[in-house]
Short mmCIF file of C-alpha atoms and ligand atoms in Angstrom, two decimals:
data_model
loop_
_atom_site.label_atom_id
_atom_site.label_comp_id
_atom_site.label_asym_id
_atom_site.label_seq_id
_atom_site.Cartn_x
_atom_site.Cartn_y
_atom_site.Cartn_z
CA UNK A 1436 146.11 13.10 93.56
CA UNK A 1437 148.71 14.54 91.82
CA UNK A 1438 151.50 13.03 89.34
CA UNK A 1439 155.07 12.26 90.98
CA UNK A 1440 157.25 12.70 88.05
CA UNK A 1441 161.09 11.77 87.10
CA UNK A 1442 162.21 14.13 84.60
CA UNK A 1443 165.53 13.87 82.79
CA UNK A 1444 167.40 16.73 81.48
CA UNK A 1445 170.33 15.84 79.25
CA UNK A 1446 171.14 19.01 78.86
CA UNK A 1447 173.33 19.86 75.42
CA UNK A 1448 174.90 15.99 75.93
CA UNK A 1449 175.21 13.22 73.70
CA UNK A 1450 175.67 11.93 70.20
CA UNK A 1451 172.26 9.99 68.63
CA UNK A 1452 174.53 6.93 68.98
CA UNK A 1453 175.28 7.87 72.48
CA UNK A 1454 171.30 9.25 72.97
CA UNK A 1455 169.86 6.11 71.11
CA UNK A 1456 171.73 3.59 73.50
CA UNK A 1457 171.04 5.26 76.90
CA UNK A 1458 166.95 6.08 75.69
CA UNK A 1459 167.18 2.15 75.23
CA UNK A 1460 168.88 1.31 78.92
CA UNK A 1461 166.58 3.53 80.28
CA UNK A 1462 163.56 2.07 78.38
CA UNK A 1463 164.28 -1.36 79.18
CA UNK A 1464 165.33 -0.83 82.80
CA UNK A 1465 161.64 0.72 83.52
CA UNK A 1466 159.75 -1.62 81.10
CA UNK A 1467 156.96 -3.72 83.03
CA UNK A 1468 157.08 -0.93 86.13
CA UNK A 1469 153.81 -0.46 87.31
CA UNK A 1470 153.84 3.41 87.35
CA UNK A 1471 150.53 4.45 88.87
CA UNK A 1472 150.48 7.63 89.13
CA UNK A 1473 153.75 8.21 88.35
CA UNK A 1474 155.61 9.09 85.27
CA UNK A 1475 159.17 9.24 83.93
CA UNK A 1476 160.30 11.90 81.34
CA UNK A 1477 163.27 12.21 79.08
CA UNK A 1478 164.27 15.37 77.63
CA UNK A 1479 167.20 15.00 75.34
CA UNK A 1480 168.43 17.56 73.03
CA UNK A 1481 165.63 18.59 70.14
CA UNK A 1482 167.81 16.94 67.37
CA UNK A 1483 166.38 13.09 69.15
CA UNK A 1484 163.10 13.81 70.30
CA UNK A 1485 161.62 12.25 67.42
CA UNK A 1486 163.55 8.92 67.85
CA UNK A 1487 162.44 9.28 71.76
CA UNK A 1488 159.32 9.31 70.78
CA UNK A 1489 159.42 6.50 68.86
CA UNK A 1490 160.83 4.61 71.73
CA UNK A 1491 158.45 6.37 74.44
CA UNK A 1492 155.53 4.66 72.18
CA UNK A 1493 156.57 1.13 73.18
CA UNK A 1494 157.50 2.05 76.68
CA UNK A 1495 156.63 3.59 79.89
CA UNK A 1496 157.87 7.08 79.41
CA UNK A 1497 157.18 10.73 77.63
CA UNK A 1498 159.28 12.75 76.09
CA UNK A 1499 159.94 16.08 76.67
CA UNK A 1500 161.63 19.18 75.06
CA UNK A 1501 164.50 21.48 77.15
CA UNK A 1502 163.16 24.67 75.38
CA UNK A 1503 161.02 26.01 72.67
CA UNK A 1504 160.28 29.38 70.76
CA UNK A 1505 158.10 31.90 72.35
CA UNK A 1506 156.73 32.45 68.10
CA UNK A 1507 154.58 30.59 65.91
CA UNK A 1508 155.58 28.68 62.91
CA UNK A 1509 157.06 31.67 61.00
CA UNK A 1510 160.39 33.12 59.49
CA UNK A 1511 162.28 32.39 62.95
CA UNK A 1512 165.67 30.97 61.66
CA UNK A 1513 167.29 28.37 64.22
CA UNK A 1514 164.00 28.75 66.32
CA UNK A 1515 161.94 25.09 67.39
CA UNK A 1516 158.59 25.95 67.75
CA UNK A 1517 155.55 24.12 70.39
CA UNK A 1518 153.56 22.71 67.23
CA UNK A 1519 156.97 21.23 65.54
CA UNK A 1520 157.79 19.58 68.83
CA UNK A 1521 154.23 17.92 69.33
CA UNK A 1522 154.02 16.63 65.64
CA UNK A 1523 156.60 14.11 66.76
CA UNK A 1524 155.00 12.91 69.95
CA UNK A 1525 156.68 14.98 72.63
CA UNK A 1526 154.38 16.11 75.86
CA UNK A 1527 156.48 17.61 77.73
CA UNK A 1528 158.34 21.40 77.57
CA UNK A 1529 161.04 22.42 79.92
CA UNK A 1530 160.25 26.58 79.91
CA UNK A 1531 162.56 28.95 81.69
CA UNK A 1532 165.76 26.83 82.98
CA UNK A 1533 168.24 28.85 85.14
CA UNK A 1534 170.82 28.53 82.24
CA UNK A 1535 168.24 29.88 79.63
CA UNK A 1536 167.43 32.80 81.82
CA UNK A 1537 170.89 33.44 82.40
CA UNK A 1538 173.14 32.74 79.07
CA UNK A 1539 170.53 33.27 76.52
CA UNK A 1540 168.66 36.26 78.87
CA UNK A 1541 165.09 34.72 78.66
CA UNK A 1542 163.32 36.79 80.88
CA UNK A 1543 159.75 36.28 82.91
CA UNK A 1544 158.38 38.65 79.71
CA UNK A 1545 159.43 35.89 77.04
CA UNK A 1546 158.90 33.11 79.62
CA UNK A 1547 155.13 33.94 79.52
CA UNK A 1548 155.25 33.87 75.75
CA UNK A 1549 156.41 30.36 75.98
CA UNK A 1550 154.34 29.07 78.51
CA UNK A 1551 151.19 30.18 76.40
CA UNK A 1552 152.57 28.65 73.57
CA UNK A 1553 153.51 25.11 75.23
CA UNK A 1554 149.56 25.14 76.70
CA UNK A 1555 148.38 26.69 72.98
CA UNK A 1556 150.00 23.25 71.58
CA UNK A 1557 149.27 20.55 74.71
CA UNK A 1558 152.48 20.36 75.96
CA UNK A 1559 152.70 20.14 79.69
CA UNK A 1560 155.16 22.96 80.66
CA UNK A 1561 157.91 22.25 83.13
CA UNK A 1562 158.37 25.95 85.04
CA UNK A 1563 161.82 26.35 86.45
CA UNK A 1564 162.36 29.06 88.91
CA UNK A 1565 165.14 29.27 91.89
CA UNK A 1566 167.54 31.64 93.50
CA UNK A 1567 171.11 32.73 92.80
CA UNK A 1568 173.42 31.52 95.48
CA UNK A 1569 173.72 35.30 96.68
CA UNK A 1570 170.42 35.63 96.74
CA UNK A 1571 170.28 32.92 99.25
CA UNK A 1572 172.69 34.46 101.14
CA UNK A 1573 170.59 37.59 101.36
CA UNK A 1574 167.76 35.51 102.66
CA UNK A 1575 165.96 37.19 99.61
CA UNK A 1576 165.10 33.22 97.92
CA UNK A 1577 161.59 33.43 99.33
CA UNK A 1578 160.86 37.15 97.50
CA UNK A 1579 163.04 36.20 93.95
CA UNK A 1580 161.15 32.86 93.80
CA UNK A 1581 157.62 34.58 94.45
CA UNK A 1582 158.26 37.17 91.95
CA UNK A 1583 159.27 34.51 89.26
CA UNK A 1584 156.05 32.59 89.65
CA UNK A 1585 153.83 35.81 89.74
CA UNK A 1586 155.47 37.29 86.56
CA UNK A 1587 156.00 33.86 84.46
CA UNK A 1588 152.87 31.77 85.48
CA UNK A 1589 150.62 33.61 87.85
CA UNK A 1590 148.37 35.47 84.80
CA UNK A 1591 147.50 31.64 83.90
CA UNK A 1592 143.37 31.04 84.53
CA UNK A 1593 142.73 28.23 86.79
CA UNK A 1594 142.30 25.79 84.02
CA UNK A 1595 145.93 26.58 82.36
CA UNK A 1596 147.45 26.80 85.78
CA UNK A 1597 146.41 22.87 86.54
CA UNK A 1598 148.04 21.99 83.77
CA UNK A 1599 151.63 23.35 84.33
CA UNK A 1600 154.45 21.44 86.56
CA UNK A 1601 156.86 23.88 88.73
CA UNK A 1602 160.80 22.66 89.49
CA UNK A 1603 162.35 24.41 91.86
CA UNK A 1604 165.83 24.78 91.16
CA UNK A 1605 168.32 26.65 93.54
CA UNK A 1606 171.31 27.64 90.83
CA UNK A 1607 173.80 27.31 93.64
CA UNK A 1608 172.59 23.11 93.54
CA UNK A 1609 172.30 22.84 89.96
CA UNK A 1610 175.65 20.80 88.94
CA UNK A 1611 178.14 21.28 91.72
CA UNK A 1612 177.29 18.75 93.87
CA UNK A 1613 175.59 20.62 96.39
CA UNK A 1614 172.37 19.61 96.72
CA UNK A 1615 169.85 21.73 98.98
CA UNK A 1616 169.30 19.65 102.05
CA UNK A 1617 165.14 17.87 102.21
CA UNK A 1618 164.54 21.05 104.76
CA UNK A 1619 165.84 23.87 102.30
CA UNK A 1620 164.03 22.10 99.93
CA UNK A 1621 160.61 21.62 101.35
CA UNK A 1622 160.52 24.80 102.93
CA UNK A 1623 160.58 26.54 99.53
CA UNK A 1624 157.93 23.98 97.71
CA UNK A 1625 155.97 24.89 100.36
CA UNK A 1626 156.25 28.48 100.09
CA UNK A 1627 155.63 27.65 96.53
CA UNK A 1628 152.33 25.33 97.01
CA UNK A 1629 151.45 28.52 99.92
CA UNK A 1630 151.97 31.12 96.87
CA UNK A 1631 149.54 28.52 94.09
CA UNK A 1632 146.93 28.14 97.00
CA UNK A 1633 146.42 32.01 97.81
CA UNK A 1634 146.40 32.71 94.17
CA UNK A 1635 144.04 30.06 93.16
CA UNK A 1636 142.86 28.00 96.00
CA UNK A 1637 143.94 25.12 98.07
CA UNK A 1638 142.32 22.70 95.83
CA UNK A 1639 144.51 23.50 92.44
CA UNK A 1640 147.52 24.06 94.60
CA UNK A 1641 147.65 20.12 95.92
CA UNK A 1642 147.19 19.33 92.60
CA UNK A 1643 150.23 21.07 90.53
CA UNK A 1644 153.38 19.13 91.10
CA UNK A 1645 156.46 20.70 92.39
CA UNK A 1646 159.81 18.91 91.28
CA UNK A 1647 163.05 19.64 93.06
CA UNK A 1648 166.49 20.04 90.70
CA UNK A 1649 169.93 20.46 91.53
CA UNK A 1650 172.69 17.29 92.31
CA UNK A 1651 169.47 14.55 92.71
CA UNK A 1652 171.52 11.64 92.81
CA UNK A 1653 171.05 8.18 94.05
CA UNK A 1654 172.00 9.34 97.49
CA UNK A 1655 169.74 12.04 98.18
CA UNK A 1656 166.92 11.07 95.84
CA UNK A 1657 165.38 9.11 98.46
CA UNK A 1658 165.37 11.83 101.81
CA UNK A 1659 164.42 14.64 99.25
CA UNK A 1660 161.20 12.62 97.40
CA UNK A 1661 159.87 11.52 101.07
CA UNK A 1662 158.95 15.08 101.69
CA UNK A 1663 155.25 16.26 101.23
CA UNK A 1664 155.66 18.85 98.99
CA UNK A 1665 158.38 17.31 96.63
CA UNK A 1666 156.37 15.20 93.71
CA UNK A 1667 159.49 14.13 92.25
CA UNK A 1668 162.74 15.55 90.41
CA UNK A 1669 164.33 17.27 87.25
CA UNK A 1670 167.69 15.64 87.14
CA UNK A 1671 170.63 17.01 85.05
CA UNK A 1672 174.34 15.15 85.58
CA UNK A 1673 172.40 12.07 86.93
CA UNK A 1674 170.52 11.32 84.12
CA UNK A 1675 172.85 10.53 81.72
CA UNK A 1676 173.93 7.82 82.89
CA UNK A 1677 171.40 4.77 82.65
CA UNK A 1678 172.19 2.83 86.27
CA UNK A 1679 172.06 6.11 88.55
CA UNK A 1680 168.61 7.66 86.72
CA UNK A 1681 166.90 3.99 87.00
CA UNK A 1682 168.06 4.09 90.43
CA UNK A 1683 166.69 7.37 91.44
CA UNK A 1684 162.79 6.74 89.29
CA UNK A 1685 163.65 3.81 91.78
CA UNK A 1686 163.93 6.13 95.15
CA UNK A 1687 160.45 7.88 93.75
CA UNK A 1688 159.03 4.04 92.95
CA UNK A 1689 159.82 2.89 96.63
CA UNK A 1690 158.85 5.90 98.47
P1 LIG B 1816 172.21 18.65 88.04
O1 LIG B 1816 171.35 17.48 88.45
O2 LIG B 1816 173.34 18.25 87.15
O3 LIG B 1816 172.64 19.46 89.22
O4 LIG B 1816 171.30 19.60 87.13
C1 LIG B 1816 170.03 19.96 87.59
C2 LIG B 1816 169.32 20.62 86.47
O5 LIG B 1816 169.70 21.70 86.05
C3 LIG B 1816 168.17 19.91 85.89
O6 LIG B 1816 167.43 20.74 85.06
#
């Protein structure tokens, strides 16, 4: 069966005062959850992953990164590399965002890089692909988001490939309130689970989880989680505030 996952993505947000009290809200609020098969993720800035952690050790959560260098430990100035990351306890790597592929031009070439070196250093890689809002309107979502998983993940083995999550993010849903409605949404995590399957066989497909991102919010989490190929969310606005992320690991607790 696979994992139903929560993810938080903070985003560049937050002081470590600021970060230190909502990582404890958050903690607290989901302490003593029974979270079978289930699992909640916060990825704050770099700069308090290591306090995260600490928390995360206490508590019912992981910790996960937003980004990290496609390069090795090295001469990399300003880089964050995979092994750095999982000396302080984090699992979990957000790899290709829509706002790293567009405003720091990571491309599917570089997004490779980092994959390998997230799975190289056991981090779980969170894949984000997702259309342009014109690209929606040229019906061409289907053929963008296929070609993003065949260049970024789809020369992953069998083994690696079981061991990566997808989020599918639409850029025209991710912070402006527009959220792509549980049918737009299902149709392409199933056209996403379809594209796993005839790569590498029904079996691994059910068993990669497929998040949904863009305006999740207490609201929608509910009508967008009930679907069969959602396995949870990568929330961006929503999770900075403690009451409406506890309410939506809520909507994927009750559902
Ligand atoms: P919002 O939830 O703010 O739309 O952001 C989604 C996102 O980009 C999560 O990675």
């Amino acid at each position: 069966m696979r994992t139903k996952i929560i993810a938080g993505n903070w985003k560049m947000n937050k002081t470590f005062e600021e970060a230190n009290g909502l990582i404890n809200e958050i903690a607290k609020g989901i302490a003593n959850k029974d979270f079978n098969n289930k699992e909640v993720v916060l990825c704050p800035p770099f700069l308090y992953s290591e306090m995260a952690a600490d928390f995360a050790d206490d508590y019912n959560f992981s910790v996960g990164v937003q980004n990290i260098s496609q390069y090795p430990l090295g001469a990399y100035t300003g880089e964050i590399s995979a092994e750095m990351v999982r000396s302080v306890g984090v699992q979990y790597a957000i790899i290709g965002h829509s706002e790293r592929r567009s405003y720091f031009n990571e491309t599917d070439d570089i997004l490779s890089r980092k994959v390998d070196k997230a799975l190289e250093n056991d981090l779980t890689p969170i894949f984000c692909c997702g259309e342009h809002l014109d690209v929606r309107k040229g019906e061409k979502h289907f053929k963008v988001v296929g070609e993003q998983l065949a260049e970024g993940l789809f020369y992953l083995d069998k083994e690696d490939i079981s061991r990566v999550v997808v989020a599918y993010e639409p850029v025209w849903a991710i912070g402006t309130g527009e959220t792509a409605t549980p049918e737009q949404a299902q149709e392409m995590h199933e056209f996403i689970r379809n594209q796993l399957s005839n790569k590498y066989g029904k079996n691994i497909a059910s068993e990669v989880s497929i998040l949904y991102g863009g305006s999740v919010k207490p609201s929608n989490a509910h009508e967008l989680f009930i679907q069969p190929d959602i396995d949870g969310g990568l929330i961006g606005g929503a999770s900075l505030k403690s009451k409406d992320f506890l309410q939506i690991v809520e909507a994927m607790n009750d559902e």
